[in-house]
mmCIF file of C-alpha atoms and ligand atoms in Angstrom:
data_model
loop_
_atom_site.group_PDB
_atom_site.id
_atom_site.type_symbol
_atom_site.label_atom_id
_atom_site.label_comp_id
_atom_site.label_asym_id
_atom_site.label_seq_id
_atom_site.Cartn_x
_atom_site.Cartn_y
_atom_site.Cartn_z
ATOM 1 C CA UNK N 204 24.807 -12.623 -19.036
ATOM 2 C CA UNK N 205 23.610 -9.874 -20.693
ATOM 3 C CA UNK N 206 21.868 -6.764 -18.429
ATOM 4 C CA UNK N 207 19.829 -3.682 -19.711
ATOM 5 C CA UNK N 208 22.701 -0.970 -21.163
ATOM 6 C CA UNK N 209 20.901 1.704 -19.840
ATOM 7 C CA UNK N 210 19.562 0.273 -16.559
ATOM 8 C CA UNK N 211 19.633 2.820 -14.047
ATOM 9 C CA UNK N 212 20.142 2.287 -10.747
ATOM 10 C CA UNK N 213 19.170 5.473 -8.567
ATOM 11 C CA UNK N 214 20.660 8.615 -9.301
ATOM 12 C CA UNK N 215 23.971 8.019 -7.373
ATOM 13 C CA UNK N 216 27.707 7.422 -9.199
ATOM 14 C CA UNK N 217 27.655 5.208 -12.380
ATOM 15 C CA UNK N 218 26.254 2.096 -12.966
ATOM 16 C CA UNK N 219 28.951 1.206 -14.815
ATOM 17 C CA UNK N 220 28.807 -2.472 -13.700
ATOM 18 C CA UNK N 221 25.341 -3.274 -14.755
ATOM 19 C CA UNK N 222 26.511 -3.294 -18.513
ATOM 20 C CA UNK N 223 29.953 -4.482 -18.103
ATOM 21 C CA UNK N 224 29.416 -8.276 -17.979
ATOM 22 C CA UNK N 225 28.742 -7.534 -21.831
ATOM 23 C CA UNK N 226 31.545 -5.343 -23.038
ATOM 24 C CA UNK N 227 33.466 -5.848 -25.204
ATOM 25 C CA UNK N 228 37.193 -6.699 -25.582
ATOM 26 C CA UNK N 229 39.997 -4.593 -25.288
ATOM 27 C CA UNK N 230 43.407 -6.438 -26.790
ATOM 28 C CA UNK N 231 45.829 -6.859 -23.653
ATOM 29 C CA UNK N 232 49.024 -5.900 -24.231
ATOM 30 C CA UNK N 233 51.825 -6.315 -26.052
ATOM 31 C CA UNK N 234 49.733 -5.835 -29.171
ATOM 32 C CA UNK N 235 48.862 -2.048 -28.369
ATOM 33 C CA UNK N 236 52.396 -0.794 -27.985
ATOM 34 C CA UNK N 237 51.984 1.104 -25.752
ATOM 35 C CA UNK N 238 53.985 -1.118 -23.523
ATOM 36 C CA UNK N 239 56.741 -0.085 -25.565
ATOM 37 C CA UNK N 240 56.666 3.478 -24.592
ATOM 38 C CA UNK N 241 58.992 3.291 -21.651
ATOM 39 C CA UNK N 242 56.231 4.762 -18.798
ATOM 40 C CA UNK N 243 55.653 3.310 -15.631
ATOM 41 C CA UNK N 244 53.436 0.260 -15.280
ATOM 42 C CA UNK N 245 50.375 0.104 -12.870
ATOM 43 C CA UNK N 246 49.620 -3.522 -13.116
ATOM 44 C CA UNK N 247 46.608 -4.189 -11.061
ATOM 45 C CA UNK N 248 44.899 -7.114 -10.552
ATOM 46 C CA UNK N 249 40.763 -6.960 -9.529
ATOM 47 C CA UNK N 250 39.490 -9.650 -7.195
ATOM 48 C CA UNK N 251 35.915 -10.055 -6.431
ATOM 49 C CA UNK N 252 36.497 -8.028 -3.413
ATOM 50 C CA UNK N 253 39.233 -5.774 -3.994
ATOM 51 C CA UNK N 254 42.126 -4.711 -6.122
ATOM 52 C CA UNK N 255 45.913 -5.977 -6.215
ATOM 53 C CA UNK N 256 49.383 -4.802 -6.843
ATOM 54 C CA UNK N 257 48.377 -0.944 -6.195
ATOM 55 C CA UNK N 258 51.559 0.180 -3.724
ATOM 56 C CA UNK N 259 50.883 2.029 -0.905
ATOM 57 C CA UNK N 260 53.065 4.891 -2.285
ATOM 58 C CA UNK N 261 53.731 5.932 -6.486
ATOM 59 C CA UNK N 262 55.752 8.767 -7.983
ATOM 60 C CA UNK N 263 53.938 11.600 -9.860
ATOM 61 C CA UNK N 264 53.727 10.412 -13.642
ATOM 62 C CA UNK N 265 52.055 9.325 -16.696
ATOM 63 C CA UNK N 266 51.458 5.586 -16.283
ATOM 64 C CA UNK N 267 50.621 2.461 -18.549
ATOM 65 C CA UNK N 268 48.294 0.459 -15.937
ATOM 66 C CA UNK N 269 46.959 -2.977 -17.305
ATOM 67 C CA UNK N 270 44.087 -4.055 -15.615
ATOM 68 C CA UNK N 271 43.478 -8.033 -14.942
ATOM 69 C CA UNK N 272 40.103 -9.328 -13.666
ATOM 70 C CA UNK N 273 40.805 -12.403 -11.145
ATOM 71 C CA UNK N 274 39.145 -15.844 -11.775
ATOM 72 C CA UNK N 275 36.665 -14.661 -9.036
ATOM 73 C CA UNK N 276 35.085 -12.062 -10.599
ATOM 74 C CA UNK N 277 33.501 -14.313 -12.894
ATOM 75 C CA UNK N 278 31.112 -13.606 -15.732
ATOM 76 C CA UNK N 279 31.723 -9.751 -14.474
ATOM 77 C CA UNK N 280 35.241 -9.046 -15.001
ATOM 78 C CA UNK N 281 36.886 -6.079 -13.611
ATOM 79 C CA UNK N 282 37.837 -2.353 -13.782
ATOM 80 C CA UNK N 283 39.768 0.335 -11.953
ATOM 81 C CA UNK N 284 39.665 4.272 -12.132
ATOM 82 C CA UNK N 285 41.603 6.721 -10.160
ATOM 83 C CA UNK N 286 39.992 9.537 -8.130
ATOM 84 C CA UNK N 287 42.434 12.227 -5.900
ATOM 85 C CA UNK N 288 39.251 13.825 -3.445
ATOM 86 C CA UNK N 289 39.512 17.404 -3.033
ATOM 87 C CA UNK N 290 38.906 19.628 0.018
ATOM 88 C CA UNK N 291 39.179 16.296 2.064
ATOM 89 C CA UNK N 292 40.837 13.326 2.378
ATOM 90 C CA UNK N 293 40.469 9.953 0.855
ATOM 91 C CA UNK N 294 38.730 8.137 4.020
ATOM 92 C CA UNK N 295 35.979 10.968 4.235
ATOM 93 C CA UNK N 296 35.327 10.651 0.676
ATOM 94 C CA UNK N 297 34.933 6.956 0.736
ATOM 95 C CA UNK N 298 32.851 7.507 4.476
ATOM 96 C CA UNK N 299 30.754 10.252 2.321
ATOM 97 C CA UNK N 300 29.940 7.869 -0.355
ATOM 98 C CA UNK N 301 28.961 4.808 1.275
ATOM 99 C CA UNK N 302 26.626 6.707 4.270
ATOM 100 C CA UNK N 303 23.486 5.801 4.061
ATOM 101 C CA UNK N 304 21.277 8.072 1.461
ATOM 102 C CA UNK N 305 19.963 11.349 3.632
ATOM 103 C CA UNK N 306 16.106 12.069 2.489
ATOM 104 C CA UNK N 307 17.288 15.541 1.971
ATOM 105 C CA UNK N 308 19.768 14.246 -0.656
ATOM 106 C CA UNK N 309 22.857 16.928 -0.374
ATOM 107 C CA UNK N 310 22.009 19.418 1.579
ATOM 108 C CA UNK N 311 22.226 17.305 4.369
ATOM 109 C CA UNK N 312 26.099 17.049 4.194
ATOM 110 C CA UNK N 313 27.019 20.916 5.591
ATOM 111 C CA UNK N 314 26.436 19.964 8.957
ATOM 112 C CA UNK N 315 30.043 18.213 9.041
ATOM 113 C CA UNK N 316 33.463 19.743 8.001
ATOM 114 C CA UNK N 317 32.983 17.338 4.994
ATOM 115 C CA UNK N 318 29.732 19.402 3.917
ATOM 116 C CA UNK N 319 31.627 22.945 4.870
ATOM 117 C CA UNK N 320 34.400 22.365 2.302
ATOM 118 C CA UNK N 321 31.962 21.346 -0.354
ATOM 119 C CA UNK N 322 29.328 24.117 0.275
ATOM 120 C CA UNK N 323 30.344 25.385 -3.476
ATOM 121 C CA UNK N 324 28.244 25.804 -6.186
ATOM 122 C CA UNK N 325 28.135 22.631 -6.525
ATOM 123 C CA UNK N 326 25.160 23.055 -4.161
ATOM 124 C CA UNK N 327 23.119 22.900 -6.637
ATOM 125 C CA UNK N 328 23.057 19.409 -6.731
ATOM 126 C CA UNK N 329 20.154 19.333 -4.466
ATOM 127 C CA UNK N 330 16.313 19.247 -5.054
ATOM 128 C CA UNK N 331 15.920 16.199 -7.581
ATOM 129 C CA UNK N 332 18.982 14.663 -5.128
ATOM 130 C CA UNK N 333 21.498 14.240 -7.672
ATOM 131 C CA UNK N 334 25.205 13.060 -5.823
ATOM 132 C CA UNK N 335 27.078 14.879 -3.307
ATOM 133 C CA UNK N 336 28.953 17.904 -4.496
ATOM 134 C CA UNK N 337 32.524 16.063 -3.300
ATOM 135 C CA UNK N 338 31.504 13.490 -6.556
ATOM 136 C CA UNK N 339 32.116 16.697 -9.134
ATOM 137 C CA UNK N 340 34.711 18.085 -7.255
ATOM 138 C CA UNK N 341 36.974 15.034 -7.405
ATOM 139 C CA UNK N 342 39.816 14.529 -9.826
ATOM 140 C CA UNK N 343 39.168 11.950 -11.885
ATOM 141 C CA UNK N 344 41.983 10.211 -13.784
ATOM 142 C CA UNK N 345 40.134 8.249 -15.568
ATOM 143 C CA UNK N 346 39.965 4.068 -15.728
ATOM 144 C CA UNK N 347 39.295 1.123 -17.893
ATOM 145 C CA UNK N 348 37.534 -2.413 -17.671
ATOM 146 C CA UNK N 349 38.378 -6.006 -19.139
ATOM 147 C CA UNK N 350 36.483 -8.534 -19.726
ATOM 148 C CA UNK N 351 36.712 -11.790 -18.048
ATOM 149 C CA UNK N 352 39.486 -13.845 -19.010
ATOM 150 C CA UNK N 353 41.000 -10.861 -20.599
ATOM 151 C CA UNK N 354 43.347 -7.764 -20.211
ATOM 152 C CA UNK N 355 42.699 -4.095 -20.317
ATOM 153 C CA UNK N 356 45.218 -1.103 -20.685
ATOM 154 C CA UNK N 357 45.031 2.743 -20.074
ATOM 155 C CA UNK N 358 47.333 5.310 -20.059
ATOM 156 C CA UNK N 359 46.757 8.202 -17.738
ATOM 157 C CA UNK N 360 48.103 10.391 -15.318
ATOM 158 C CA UNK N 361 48.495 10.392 -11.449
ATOM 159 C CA UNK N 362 49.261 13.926 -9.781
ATOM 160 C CA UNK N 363 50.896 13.991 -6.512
ATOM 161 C CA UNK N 364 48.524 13.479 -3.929
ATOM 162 C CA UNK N 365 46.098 11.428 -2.231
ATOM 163 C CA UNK N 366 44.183 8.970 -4.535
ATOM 164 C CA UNK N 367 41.715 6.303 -4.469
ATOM 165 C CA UNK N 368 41.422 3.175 -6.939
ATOM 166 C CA UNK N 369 37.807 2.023 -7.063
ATOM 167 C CA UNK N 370 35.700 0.188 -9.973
ATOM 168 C CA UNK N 371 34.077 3.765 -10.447
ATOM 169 C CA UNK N 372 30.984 2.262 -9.419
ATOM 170 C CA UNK N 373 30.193 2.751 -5.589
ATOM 171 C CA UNK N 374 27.624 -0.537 -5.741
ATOM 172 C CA UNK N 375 30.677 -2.316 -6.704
ATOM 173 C CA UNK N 376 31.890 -4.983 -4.543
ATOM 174 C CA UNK N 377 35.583 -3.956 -4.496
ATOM 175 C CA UNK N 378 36.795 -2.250 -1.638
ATOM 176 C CA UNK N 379 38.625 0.903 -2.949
ATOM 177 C CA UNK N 380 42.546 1.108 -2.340
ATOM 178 C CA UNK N 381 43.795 4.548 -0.781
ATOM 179 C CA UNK N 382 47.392 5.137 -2.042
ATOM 180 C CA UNK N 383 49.800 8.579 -2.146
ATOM 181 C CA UNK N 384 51.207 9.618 -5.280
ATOM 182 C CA UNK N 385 54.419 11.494 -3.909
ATOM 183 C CA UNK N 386 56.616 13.954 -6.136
ATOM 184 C CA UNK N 387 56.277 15.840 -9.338
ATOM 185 C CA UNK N 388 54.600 15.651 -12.327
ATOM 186 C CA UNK N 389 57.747 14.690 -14.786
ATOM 187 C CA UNK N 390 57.712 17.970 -17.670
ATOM 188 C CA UNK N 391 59.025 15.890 -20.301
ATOM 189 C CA UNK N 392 55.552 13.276 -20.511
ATOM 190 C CA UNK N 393 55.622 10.836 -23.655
ATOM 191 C CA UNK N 394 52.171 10.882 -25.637
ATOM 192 C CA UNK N 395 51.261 7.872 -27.207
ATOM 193 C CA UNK N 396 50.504 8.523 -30.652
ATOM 194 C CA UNK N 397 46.800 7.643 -31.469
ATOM 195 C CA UNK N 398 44.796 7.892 -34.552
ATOM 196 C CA UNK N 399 41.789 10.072 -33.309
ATOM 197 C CA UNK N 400 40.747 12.196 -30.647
ATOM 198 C CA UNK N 401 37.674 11.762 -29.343
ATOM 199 C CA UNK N 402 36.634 15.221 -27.062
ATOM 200 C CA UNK N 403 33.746 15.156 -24.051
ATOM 201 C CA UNK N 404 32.061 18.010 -22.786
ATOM 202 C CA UNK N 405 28.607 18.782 -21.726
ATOM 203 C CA UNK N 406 26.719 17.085 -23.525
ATOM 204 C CA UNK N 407 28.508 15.959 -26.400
ATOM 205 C CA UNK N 408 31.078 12.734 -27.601
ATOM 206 C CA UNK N 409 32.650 13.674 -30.974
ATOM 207 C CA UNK N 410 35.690 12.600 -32.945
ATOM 208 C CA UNK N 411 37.802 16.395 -33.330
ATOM 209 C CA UNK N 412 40.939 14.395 -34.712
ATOM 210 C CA UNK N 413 41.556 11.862 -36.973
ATOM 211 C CA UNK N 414 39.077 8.942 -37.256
ATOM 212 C CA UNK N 415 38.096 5.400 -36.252
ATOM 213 C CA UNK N 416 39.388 2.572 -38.690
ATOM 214 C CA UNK N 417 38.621 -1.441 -38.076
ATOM 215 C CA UNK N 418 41.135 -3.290 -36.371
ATOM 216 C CA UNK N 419 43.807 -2.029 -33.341
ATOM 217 C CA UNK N 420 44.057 1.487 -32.565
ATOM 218 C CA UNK N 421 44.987 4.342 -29.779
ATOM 219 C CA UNK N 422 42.135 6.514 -28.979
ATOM 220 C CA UNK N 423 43.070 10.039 -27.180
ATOM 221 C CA UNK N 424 40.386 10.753 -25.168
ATOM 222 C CA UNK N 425 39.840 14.252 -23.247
ATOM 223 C CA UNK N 426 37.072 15.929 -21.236
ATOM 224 C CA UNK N 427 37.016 19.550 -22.870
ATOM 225 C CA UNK N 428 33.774 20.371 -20.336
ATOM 226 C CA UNK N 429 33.491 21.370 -16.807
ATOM 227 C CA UNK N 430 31.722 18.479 -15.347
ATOM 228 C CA UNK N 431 33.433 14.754 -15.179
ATOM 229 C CA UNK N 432 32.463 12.153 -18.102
ATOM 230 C CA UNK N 433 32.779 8.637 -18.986
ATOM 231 C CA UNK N 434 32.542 7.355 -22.326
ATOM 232 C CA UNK N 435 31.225 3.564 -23.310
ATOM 233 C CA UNK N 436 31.493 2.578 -26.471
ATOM 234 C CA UNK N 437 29.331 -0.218 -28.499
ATOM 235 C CA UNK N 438 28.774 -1.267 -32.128
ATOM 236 C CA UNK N 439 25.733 -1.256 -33.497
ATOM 237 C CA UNK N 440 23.876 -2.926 -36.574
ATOM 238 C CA UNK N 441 25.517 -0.806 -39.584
ATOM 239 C CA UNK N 442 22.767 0.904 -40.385
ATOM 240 C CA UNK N 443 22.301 2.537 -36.734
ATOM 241 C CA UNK N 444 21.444 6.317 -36.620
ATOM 242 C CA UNK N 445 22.156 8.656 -34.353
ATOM 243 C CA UNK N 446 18.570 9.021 -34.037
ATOM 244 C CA UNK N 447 17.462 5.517 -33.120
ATOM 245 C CA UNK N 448 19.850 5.925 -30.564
ATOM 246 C CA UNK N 449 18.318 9.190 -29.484
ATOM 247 C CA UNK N 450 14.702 7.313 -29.256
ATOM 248 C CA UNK N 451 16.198 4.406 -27.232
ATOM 249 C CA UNK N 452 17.575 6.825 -24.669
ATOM 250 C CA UNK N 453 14.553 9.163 -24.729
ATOM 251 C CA UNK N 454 12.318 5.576 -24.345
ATOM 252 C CA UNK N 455 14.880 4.716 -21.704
ATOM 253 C CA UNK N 456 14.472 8.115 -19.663
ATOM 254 C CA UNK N 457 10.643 7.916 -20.062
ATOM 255 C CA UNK N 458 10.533 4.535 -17.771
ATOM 256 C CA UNK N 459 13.027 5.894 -15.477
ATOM 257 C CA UNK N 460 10.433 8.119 -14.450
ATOM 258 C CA UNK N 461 7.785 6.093 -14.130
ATOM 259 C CA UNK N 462 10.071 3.106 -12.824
ATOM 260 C CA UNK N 463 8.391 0.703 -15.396
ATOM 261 C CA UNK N 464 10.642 -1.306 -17.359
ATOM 262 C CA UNK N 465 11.058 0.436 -21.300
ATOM 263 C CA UNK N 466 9.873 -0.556 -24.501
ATOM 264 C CA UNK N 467 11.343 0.278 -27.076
ATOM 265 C CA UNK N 468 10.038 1.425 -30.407
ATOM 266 C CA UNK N 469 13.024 0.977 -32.429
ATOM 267 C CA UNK N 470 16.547 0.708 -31.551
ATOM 268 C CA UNK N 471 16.597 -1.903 -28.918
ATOM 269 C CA UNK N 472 19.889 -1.616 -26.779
ATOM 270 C CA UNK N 473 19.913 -4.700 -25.177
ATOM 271 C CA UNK N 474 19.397 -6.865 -28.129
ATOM 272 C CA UNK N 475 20.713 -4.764 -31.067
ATOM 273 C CA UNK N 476 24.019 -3.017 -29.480
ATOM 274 C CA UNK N 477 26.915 -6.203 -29.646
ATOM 275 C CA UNK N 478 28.906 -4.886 -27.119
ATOM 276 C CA UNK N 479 31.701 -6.588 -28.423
ATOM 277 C CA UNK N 480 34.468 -4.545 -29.860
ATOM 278 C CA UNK N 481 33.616 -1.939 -27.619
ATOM 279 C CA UNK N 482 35.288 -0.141 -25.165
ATOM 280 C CA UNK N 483 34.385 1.306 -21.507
ATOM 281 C CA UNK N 484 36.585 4.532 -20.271
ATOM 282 C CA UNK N 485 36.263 5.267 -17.118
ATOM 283 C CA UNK N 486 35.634 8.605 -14.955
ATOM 284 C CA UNK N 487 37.261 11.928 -16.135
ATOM 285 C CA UNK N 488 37.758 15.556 -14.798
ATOM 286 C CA UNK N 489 37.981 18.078 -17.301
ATOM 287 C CA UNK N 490 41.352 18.987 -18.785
ATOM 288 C CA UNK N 491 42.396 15.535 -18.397
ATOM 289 C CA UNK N 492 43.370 13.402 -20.984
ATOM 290 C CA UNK N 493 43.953 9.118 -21.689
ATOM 291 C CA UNK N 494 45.044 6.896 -24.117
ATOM 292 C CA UNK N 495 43.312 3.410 -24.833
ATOM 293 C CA UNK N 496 43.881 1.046 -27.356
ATOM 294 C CA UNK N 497 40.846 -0.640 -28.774
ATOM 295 C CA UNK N 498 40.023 -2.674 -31.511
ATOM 296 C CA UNK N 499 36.893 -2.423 -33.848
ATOM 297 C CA UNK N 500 35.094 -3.583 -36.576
ATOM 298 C CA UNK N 501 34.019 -2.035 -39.731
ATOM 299 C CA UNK N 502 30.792 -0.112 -38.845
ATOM 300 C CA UNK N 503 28.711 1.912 -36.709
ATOM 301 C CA UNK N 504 29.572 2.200 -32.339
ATOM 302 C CA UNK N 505 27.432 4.535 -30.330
ATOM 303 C CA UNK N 506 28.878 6.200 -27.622
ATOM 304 C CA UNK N 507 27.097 7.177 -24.535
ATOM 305 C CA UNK N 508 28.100 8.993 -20.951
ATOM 306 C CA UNK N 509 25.931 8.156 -17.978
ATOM 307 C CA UNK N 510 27.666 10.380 -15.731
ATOM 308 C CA UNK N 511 25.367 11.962 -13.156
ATOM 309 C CA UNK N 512 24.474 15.274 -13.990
ATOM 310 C CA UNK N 513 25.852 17.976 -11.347
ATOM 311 C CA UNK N 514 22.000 19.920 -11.451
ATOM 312 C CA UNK N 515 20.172 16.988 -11.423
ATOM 313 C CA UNK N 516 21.872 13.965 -10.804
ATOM 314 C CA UNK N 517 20.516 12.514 -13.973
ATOM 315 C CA UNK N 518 22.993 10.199 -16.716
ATOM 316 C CA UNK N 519 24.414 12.816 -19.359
ATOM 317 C CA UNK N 520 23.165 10.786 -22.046
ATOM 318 C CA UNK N 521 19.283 11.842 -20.514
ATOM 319 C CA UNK N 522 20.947 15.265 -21.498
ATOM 320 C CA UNK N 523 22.512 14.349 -25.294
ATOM 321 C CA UNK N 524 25.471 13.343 -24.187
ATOM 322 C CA UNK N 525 25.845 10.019 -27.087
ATOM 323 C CA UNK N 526 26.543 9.744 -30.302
ATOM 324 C CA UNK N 527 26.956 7.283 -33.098
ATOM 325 C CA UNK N 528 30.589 7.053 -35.261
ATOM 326 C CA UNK N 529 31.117 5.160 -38.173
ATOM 327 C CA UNK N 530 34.130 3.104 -37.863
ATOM 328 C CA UNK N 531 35.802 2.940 -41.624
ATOM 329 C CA UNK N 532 37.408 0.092 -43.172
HETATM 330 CU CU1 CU F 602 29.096 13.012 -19.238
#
């Protein structure tokens, strides 16, 4: 089943969900190598209501976690991302998401201890009641997704502290898993070799290293900016523009307003973005960095981030934050 790309549903966290059941594939390991590395594996397994094999306690490191969608999940598949809260702990976080919307969107959060340790400038999240200010403060280690019936991987790394493992969605149906990463970070962290870079930061996706070829590869991915990002990744028809993608979004913004559904003039997501071959990765504070292998064909993928913006609360991509990249033979 096949739902609208850029669907958006409120102005909360992500809506990653609503265009997974059409992502694309990700190879499952051991065709990525990166199995081969030597790093600790995270092997977690996502249920229609939860997650599986995340212990309740991990050393500090750089991990290799493979993500498995149970038979349950269906048509939808699964994902998992890591968030470490700060300025409270996990179970407020989780309390502060899933409370009930407050008509004064987040200024109404001050009046606990929760609200006191956020009242940063963050604050400025009210007005058009974008997410509470805890959302940007978060660490976020990023996250992948697979594809029912298939197998994801990520590398990424887990600080010492308290984290959370959730399908960076908060509409999902999984209940997130609290768990403590105890420890150090090791000093002597293995990078995966990858043949480009791709760099997020408000509001830009670009390739700064190396470049995309068809077929199996390691993309580095790091958020450069201040705010976190996600990126998604889709192919295109080979003749896609960066600027039919700009109308699309622009069309797509336009009925988010209004709250009709969009027409579009051109560059029709839902129909003329595959999704297959892509690649969905997940939720990431700035200064962190991941590794995931994908695999592409010859030709054009746009890239988008739908992260809520910290002013406003609306998807980066509303803001320019998408691009298109030619993948090379
Ligand atoms: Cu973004």
């Amino acid at each position: 089943m096949r739902r609208n790309m850029f669907a958006l549903v409120g102005v909360v966290l992500l809506l990653i969900v609503g265009m997974m059941p059409a992502v694309a594939h990700q190879e499952a390991t051991p065709e990525s190598g990166l199995a081969e590395l030597g790093l600790p594996v995270l092997d977690v397994t996502v249920t229609a209501s939860g997650f599986e094999g995340i212990p309740e306690s991990l050393e500090a490191g750089r991990y290799l976690v493979t993500v498995t969608p149970a038979e349950d999940t269906g048509e939808d598949g699964g994902g998992v991302s890591f968030l470490q809260p700060a300025g409270m702990s996990a179970e407020e976080f989780l309390g502060l998401l899933s409370g009930p919307p407050d008509e004064t969107g987040v200024g109404a959060v001050p009046s606990t201890p929760i609200g006191e340790a956020n009242a940063t400038p963050a604050d400025g999240g009210e007005g058009m009641g974008g997410p509470p200010p805890a959302v940007f403060e978060s660490l976020y280690a990023g996250g992948t997704y697979a594809m029912p019936g298939q197998s994801a991987e990520i590398v990424l790394d887990l600080p010492p502290g308290e984290w959370i493992a959730w399908a960076d969605n908060e509409e999902a149906a999984q209940e997130p898993v609290v768990f403590e990463v105890t420890g150090e970070m090791p000093t002597d962290l293995v990078e995966p070799e990858s043949s480009a870079t791709l760099s997020m930061a408000e509001y830009v996706i670009e390739v700064t290293e190396g470049e995309l070829t068809a077929g199996q590869q390691i993309l580095k991915i790091e958020n450069k900016g201040a705010q976190p990002h996600f990126v998604f990744g889709a192919p295109g028809p080979d003749d896609l523009t960066q600027e039919q993608l700009a109308v699309a979004i622009e069309e797509e913004a336009a009925a988010g307003m209004t709250g009709t559904p969009p027409v579009y003039s051109d560059l029709n997501p839902d129909e003329d973005l595959s999704f297959e071959g892509g690649f969905f990765s997940g939720t990431q504070s700035t200064g962190t960095t991941v590794w995931i292998p994908v695999t592409f064909e010859a030709g054009m993928v746009a890239m988008v981030c739908f992260f809520p913006d910290l002013a406003d609360g609306m998807p980066h991509a509303f803001k320019g934050m998408y691009t298109v990249v030619e993948v090379g033979e």
